[in-house]
PDB file of C-alpha atoms and ligand atoms in Angstrom:
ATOM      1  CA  UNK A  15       0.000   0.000   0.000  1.00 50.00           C
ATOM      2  CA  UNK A  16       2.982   2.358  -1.248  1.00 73.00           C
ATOM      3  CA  UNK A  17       0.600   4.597  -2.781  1.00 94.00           C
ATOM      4  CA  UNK A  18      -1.304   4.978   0.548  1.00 96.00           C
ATOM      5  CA  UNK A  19      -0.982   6.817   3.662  1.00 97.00           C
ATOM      6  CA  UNK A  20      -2.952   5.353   6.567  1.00 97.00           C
ATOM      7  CA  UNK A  21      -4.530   8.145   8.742  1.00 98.00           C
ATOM      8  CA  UNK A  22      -6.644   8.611  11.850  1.00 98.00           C
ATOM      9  CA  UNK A  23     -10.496   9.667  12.009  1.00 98.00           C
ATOM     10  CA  UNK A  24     -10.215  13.278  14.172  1.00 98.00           C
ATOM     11  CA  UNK A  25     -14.332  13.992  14.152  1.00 98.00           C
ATOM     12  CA  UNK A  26     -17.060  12.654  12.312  1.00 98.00           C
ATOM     13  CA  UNK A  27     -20.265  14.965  12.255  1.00 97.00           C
ATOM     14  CA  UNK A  28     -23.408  13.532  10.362  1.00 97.00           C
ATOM     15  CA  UNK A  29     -25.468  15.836   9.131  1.00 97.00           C
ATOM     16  CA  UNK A  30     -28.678  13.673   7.826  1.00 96.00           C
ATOM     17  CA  UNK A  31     -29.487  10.478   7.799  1.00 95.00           C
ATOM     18  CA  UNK A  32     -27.853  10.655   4.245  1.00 95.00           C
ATOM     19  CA  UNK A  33     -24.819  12.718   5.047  1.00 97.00           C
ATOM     20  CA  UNK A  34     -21.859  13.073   6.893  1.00 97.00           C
ATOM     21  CA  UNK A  35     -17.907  14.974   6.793  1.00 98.00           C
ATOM     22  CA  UNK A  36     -15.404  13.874   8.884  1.00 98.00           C
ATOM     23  CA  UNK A  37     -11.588  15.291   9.773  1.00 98.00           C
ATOM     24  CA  UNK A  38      -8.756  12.992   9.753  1.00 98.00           C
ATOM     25  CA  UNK A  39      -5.028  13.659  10.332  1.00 98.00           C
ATOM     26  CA  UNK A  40      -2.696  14.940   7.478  1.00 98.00           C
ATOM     27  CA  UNK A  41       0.614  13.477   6.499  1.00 97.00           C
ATOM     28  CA  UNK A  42       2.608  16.954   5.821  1.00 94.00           C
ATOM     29  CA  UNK A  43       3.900  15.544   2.663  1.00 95.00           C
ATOM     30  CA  UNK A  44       0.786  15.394   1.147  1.00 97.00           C
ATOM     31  CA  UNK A  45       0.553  18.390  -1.087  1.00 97.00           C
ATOM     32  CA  UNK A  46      -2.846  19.056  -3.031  1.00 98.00           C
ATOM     33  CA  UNK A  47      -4.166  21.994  -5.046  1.00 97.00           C
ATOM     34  CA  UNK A  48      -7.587  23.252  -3.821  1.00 98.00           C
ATOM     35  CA  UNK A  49     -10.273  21.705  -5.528  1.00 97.00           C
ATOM     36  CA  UNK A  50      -8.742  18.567  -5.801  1.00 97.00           C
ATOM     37  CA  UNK A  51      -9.816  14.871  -4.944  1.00 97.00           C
ATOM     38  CA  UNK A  52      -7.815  12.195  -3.775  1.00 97.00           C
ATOM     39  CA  UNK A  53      -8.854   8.052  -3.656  1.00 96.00           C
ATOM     40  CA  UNK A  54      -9.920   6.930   0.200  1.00 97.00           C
ATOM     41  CA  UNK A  55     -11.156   4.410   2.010  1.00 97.00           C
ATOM     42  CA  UNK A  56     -10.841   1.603   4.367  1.00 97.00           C
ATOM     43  CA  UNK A  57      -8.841  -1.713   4.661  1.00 95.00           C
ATOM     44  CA  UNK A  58     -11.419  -3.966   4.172  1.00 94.00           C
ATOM     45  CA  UNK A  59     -10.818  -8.044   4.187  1.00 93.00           C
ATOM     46  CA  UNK A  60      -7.486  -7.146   3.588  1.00 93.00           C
ATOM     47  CA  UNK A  61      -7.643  -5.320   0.728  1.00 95.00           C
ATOM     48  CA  UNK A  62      -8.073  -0.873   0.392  1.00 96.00           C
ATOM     49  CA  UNK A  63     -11.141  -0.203  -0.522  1.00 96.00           C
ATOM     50  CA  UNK A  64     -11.343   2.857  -2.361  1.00 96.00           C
ATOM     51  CA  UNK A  65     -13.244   5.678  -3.385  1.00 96.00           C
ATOM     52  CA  UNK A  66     -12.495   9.559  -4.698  1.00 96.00           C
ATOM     53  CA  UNK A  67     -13.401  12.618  -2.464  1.00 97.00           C
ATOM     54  CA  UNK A  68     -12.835  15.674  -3.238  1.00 97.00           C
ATOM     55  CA  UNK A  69     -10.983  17.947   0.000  1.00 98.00           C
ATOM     56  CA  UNK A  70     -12.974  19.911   1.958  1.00 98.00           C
ATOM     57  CA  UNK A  71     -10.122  21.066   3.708  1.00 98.00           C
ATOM     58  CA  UNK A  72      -7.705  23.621   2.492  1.00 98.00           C
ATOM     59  CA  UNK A  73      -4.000  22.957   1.625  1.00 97.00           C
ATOM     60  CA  UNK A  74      -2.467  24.631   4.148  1.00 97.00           C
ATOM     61  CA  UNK A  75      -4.544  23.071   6.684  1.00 97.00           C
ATOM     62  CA  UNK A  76      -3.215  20.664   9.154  1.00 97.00           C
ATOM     63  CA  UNK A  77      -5.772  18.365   8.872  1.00 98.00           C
ATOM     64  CA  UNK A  78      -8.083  16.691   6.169  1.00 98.00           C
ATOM     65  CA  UNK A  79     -11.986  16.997   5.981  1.00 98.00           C
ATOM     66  CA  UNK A  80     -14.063  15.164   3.640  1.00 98.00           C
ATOM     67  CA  UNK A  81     -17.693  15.213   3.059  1.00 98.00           C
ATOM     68  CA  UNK A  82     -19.342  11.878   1.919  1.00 97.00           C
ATOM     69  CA  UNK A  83     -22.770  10.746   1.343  1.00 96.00           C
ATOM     70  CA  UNK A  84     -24.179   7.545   3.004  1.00 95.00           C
ATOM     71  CA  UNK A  85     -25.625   4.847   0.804  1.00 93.00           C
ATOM     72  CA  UNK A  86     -27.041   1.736   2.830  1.00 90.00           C
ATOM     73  CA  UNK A  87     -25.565  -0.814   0.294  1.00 92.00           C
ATOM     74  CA  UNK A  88     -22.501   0.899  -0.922  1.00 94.00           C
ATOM     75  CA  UNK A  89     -19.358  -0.855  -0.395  1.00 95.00           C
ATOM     76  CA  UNK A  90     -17.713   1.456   0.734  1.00 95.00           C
ATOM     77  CA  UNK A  91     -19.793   4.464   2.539  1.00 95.00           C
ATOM     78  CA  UNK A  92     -21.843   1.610   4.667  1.00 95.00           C
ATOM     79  CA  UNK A  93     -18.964   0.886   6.559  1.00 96.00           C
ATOM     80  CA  UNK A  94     -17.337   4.861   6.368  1.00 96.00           C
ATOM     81  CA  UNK A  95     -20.489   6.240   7.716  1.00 96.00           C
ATOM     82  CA  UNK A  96     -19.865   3.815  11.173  1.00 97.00           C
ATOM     83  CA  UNK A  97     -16.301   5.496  11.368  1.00 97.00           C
ATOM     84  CA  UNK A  98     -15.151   6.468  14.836  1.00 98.00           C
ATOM     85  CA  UNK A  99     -12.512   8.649  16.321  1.00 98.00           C
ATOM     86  CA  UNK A 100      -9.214   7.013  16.162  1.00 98.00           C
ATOM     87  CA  UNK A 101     -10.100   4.819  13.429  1.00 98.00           C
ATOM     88  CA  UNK A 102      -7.738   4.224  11.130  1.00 97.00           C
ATOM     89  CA  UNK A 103      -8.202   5.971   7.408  1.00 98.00           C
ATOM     90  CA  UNK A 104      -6.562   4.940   3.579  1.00 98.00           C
ATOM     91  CA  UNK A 105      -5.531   8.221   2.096  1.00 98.00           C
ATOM     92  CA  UNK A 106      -4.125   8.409  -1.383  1.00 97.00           C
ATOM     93  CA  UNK A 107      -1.049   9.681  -1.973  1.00 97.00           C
ATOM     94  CA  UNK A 108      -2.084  11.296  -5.527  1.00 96.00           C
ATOM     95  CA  UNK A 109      -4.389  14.369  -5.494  1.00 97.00           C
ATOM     96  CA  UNK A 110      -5.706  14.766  -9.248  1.00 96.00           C
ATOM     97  CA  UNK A 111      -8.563  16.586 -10.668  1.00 95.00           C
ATOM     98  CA  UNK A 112      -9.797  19.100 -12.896  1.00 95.00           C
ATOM     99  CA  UNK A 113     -11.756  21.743 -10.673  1.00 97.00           C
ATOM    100  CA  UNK A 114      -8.400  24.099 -10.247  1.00 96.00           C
ATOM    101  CA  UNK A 115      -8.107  27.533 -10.846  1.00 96.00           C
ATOM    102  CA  UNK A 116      -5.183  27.314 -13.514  1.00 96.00           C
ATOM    103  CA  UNK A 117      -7.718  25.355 -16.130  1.00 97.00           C
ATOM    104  CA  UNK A 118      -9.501  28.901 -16.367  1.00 98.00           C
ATOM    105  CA  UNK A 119      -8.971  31.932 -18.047  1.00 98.00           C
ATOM    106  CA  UNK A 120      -8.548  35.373 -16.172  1.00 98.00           C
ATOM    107  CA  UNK A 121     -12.196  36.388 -15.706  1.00 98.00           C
ATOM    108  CA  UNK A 122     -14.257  38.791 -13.090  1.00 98.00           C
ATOM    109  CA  UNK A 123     -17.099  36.637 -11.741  1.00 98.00           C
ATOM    110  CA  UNK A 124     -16.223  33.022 -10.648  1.00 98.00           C
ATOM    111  CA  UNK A 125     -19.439  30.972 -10.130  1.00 98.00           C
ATOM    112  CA  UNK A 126     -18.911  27.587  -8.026  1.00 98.00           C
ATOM    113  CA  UNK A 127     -22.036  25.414  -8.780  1.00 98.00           C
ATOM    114  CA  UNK A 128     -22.181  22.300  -6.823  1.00 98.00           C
ATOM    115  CA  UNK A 129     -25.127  19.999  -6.240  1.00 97.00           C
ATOM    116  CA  UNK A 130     -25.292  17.469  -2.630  1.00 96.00           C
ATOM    117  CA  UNK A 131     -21.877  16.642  -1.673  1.00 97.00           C
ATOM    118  CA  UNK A 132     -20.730  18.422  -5.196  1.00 97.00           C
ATOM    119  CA  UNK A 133     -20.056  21.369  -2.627  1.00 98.00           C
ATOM    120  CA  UNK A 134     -16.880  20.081  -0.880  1.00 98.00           C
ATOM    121  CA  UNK A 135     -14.229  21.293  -3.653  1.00 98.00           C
ATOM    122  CA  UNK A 136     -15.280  24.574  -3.793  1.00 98.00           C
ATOM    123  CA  UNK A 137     -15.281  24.341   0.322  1.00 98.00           C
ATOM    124  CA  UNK A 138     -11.450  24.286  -0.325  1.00 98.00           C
ATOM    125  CA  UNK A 139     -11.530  27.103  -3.313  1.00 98.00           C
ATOM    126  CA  UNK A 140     -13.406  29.469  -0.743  1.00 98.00           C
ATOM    127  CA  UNK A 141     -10.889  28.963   1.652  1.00 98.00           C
ATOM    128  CA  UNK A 142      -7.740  29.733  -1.193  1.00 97.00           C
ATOM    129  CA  UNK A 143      -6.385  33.240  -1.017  1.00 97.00           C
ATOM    130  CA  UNK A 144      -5.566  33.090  -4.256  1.00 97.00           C
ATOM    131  CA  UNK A 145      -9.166  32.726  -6.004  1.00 98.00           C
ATOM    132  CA  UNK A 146      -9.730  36.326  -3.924  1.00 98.00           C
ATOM    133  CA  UNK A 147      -6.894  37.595  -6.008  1.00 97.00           C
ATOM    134  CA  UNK A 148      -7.883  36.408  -9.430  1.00 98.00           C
ATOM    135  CA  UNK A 149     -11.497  37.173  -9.213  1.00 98.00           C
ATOM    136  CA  UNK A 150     -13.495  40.303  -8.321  1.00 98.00           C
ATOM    137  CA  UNK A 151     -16.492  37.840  -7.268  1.00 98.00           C
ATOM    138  CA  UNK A 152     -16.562  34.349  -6.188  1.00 98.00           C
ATOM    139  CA  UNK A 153     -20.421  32.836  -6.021  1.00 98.00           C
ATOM    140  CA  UNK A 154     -20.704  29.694  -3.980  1.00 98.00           C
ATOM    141  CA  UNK A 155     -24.046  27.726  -5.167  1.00 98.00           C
ATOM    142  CA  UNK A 156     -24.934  24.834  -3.543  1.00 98.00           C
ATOM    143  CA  UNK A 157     -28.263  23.604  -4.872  1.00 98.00           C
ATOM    144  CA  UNK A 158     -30.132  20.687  -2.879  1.00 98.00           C
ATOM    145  CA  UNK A 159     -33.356  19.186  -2.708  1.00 97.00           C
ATOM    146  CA  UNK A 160     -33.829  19.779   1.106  1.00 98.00           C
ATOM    147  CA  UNK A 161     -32.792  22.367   3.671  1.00 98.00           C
ATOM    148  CA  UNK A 162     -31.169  20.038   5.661  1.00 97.00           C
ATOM    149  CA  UNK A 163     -28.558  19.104   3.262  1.00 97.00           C
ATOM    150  CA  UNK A 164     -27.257  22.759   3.284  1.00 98.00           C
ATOM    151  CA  UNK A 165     -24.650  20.756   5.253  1.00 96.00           C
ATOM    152  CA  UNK A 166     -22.263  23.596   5.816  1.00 98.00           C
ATOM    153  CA  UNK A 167     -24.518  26.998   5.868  1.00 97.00           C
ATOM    154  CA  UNK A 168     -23.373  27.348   9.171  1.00 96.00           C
ATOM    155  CA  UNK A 169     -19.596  27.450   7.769  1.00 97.00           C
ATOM    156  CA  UNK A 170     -20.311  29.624   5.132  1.00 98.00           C
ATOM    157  CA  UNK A 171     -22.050  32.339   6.356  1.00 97.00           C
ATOM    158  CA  UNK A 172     -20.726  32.393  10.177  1.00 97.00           C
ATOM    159  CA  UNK A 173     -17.257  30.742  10.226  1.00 97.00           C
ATOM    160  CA  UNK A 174     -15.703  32.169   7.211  1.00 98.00           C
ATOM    161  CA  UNK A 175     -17.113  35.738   7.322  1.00 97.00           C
ATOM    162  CA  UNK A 176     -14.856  35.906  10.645  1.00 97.00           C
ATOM    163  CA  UNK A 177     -11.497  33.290   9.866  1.00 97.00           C
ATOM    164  CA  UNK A 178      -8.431  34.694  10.603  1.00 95.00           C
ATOM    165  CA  UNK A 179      -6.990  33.908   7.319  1.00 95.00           C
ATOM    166  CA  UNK A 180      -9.830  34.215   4.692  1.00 96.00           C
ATOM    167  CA  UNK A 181     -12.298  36.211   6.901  1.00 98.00           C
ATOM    168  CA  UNK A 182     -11.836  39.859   4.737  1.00 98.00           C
ATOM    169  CA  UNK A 183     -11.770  38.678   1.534  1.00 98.00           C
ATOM    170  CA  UNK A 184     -14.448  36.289   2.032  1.00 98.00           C
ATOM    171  CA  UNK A 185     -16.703  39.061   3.404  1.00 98.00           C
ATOM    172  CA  UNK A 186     -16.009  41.777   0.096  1.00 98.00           C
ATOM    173  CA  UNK A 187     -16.106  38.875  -2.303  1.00 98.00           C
ATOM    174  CA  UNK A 188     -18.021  35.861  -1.401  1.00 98.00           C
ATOM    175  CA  UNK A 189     -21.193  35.483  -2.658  1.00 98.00           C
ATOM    176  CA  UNK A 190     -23.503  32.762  -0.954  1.00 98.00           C
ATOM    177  CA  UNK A 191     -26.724  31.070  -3.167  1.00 98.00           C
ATOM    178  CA  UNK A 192     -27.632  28.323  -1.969  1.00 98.00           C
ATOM    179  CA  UNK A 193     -30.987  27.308  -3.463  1.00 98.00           C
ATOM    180  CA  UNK A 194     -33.127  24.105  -2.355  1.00 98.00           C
ATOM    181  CA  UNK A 195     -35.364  21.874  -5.087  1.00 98.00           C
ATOM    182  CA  UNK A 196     -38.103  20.088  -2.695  1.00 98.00           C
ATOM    183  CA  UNK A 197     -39.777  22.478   0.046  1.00 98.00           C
ATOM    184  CA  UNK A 198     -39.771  26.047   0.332  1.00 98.00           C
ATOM    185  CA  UNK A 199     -36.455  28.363   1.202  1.00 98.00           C
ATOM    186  CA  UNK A 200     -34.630  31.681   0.966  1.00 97.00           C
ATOM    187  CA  UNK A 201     -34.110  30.563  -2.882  1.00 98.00           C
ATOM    188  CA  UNK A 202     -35.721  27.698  -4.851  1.00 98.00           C
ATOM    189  CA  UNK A 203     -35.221  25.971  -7.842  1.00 98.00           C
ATOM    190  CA  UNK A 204     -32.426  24.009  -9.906  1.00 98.00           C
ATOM    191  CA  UNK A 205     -28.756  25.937  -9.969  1.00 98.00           C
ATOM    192  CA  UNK A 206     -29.458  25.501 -14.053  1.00 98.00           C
ATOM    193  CA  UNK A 207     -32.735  27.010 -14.123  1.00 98.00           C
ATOM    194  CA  UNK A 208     -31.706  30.125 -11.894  1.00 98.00           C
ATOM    195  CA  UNK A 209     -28.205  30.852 -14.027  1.00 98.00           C
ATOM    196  CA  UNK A 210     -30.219  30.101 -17.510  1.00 96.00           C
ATOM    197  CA  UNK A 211     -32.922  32.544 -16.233  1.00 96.00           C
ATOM    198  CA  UNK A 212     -30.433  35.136 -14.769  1.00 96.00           C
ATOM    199  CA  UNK A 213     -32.751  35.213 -11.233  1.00 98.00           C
ATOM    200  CA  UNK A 214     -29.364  33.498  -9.470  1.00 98.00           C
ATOM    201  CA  UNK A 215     -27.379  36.859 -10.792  1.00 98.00           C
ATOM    202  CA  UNK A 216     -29.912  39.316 -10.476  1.00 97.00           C
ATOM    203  CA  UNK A 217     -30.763  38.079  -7.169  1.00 98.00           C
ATOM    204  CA  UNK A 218     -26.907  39.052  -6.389  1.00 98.00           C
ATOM    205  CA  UNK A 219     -27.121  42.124  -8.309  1.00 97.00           C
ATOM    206  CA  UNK A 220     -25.136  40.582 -11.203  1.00 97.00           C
ATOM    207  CA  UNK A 221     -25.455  40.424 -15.019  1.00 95.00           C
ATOM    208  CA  UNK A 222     -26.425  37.453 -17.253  1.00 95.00           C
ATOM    209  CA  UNK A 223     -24.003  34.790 -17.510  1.00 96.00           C
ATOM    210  CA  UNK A 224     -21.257  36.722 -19.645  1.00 97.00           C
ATOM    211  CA  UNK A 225     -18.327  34.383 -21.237  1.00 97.00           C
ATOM    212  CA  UNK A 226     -15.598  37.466 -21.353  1.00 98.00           C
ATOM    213  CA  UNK A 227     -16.132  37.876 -17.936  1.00 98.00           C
ATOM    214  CA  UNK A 228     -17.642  35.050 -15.969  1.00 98.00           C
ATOM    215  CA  UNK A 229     -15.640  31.549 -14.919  1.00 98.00           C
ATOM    216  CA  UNK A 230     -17.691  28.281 -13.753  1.00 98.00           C
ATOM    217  CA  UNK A 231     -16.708  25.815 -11.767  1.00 98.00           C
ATOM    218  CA  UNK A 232     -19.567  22.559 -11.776  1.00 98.00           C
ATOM    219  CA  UNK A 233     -19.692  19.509  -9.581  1.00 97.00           C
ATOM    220  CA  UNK A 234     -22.339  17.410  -9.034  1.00 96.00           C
ATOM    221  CA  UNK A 235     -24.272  14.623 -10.322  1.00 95.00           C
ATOM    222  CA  UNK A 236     -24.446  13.092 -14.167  1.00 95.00           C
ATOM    223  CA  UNK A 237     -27.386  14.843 -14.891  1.00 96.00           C
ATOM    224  CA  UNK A 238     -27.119  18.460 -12.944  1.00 97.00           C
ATOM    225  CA  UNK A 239     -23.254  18.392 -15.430  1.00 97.00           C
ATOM    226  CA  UNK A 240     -24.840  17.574 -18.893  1.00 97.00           C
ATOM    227  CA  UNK A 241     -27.287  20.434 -17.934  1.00 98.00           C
ATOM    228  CA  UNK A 242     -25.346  22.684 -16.854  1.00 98.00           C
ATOM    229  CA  UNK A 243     -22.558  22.111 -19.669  1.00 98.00           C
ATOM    230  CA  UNK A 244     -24.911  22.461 -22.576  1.00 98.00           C
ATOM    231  CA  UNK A 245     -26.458  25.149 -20.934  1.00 98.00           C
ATOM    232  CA  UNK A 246     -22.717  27.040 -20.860  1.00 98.00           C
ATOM    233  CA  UNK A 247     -21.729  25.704 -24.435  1.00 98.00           C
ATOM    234  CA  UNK A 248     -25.007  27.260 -25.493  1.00 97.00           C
ATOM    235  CA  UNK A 249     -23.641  30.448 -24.384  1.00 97.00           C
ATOM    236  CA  UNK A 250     -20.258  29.763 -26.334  1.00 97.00           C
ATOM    237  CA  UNK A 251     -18.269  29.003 -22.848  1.00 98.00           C
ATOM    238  CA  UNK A 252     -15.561  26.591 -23.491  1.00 98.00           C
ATOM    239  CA  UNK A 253     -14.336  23.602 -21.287  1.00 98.00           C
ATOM    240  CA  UNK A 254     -10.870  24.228 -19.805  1.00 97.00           C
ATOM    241  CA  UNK A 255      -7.620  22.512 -19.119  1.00 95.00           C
ATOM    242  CA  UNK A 256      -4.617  23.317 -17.243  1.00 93.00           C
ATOM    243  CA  UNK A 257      -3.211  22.477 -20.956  1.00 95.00           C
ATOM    244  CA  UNK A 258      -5.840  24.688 -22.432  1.00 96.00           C
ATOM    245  CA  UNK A 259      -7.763  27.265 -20.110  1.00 98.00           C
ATOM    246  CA  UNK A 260     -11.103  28.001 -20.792  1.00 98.00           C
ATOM    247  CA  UNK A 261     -14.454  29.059 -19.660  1.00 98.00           C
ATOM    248  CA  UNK A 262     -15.573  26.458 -16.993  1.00 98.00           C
ATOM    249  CA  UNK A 263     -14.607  23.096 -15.452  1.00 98.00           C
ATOM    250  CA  UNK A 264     -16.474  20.079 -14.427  1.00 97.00           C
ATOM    251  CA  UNK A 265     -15.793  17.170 -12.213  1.00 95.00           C
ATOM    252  CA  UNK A 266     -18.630  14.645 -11.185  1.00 86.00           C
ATOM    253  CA  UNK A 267     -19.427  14.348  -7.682  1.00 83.00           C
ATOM    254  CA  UNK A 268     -18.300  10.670  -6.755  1.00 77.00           C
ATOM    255  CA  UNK A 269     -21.454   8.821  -5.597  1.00 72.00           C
ATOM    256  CA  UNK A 270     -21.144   5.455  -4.606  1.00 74.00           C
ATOM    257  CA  UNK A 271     -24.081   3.304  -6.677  1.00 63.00           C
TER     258      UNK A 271
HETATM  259  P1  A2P B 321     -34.481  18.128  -8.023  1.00 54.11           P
HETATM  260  O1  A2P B 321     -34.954  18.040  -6.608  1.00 54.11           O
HETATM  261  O2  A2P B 321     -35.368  18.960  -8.896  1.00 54.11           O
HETATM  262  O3  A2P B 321     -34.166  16.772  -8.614  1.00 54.11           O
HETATM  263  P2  A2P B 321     -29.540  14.908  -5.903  1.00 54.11           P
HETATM  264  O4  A2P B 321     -29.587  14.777  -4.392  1.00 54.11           O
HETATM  265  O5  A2P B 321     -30.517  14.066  -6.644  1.00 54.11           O
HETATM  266  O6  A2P B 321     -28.139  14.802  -6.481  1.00 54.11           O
HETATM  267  O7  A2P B 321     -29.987  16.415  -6.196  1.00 54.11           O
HETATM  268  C1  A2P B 321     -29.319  17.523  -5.669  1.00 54.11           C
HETATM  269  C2  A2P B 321     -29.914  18.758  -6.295  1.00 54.11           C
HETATM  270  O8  A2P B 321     -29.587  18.790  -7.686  1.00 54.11           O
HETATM  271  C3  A2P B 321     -31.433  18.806  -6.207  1.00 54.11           C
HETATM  272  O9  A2P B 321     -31.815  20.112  -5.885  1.00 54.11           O
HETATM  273  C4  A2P B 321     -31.876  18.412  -7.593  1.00 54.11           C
HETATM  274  O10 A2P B 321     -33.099  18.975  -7.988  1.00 54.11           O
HETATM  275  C5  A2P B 321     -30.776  19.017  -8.432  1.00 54.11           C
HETATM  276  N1  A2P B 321     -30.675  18.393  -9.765  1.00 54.11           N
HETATM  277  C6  A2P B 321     -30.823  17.087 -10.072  1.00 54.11           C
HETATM  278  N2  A2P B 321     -30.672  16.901 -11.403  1.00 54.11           N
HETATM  279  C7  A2P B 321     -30.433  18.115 -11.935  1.00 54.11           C
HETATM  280  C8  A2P B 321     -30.200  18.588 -13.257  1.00 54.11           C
HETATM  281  N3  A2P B 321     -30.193  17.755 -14.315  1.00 54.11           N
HETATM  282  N4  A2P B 321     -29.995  19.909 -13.425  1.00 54.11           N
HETATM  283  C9  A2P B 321     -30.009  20.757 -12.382  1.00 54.11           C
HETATM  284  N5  A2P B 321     -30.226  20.373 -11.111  1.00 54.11           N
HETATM  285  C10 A2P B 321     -30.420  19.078 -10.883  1.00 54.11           C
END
């Protein structure tokens, strides 16, 4: 297991009975860019067995966080969601992924558009100082279909406002949306519907989606990505690279089937 670091559980919070996070030590030589995911998991009959989350934590964090969903016959996230403090943790070694800020071009308006656990990427970009330097505006959307799985509201609108680190930028240049699909709230509807619209911007007293001057960020599931790509290609955005930087990126949110 060369290409594995084995960590220990710090806190586990769960959230619903469908969603959880939990902290886990950091081996300091584990270096990741912000938005990226890395493969975890648990020994399990001997074996790792394996799945990719994105960081919730920053990278200059001393510890990890990870936010997972729970599915009852899922290999792997039956057994995570039972994880205790002290218990032991798989952590690759490889951070990859394509939600980093060097696959876009130089824009104005950075929109982060994640549905369910979709969010915990851009939990890490909000906490970079350097997406406060490239961007004028940074919009955080988290759509869900219930209230309760605005898992980390609470982080976002008390904890970062006032961090040591992030707390001033984050308060001139954070934008919060989150919007909620299945019973009423501050904002309702599907993250495509309210950027197609323009009711998302002009709720924020922003323009219409604008490729010169607005970047997008999308995680989430199969379906909310097709949408929300042909929705951006429709409006001539292109699909970046760190070999070729473009308009937006997309990275699925890893649900285990
Ligand atoms: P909806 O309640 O209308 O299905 P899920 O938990 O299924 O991943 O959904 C998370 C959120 O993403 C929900 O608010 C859901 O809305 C929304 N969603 C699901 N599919 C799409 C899609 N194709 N485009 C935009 N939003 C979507």
């Amino acid at each position: 297991m060369s290409n594995l670091n084995t960590e220990r559980v710090l806190e586990v919070r769960h959230h619903t009975d469908r969603l959880f996070s939990f902290k886990t030590t950091r081996d300091p030589a584990f270096r990741f860019v912000n938005g990226q995911f890395t493969m975890i998991g648990l020994e399990v009959e001997g074996r790792p067995l394996l799945r990719a989350y994105s960081m919730v934590s920053s990278n200059y964090e001393d510890n990890l966080e990870f936010f997972s969903i729970k599915v009852a016959n899922g290999p792997l996230t039956s057994r995570l969601q039972n994880i205790q403090v002290g218990d032991p943790i798989l952590i690759g070694r490889k951070p990859v992924g394509t939600l980093v800020q060097d696959a876009l071009l130089p824009g104005k308006v950075l929109y982060l558009c994640g549905t369910g656990t979709g969010l915990a990427p851009f939990l890490s970009v909000v906490k970079d100082p350097d997406v406060y330097d490239r961007f004028e505006t940074i919009v955080l959307v988290h759509g869900t279909r219930f209230i309760s799985e605005q898992a980390y509201d609470g982080f976002i609108t008390d904890t970062l406002p006032n961090d040591e680190l992030i707390g001033d930028l984050a308060r001139a240049k954070l934008k919060h949306y989150p919007t909620v699909t299945r019973e009423p709230f501050v904002h309702n509807g599907r993250i495509t519907s309210l950027l197609d619209s323009g009711k998302l911007q002009a709720d924020l007293g922003l323009g219409p989606l604008n490729r010169d001057t607005d970047r997008v960020m999308i995680c989430g599931s199969p379906a909310f990505l097709k949408d929300m790509v042909e929705m951006l290609e429709g409006r001539g955005f292109e699909e970046g690279a760190i070999s070729g930087p473009g308009h937006f990126v997309v990275e699925k949110a890893f649900v285990e089937k």
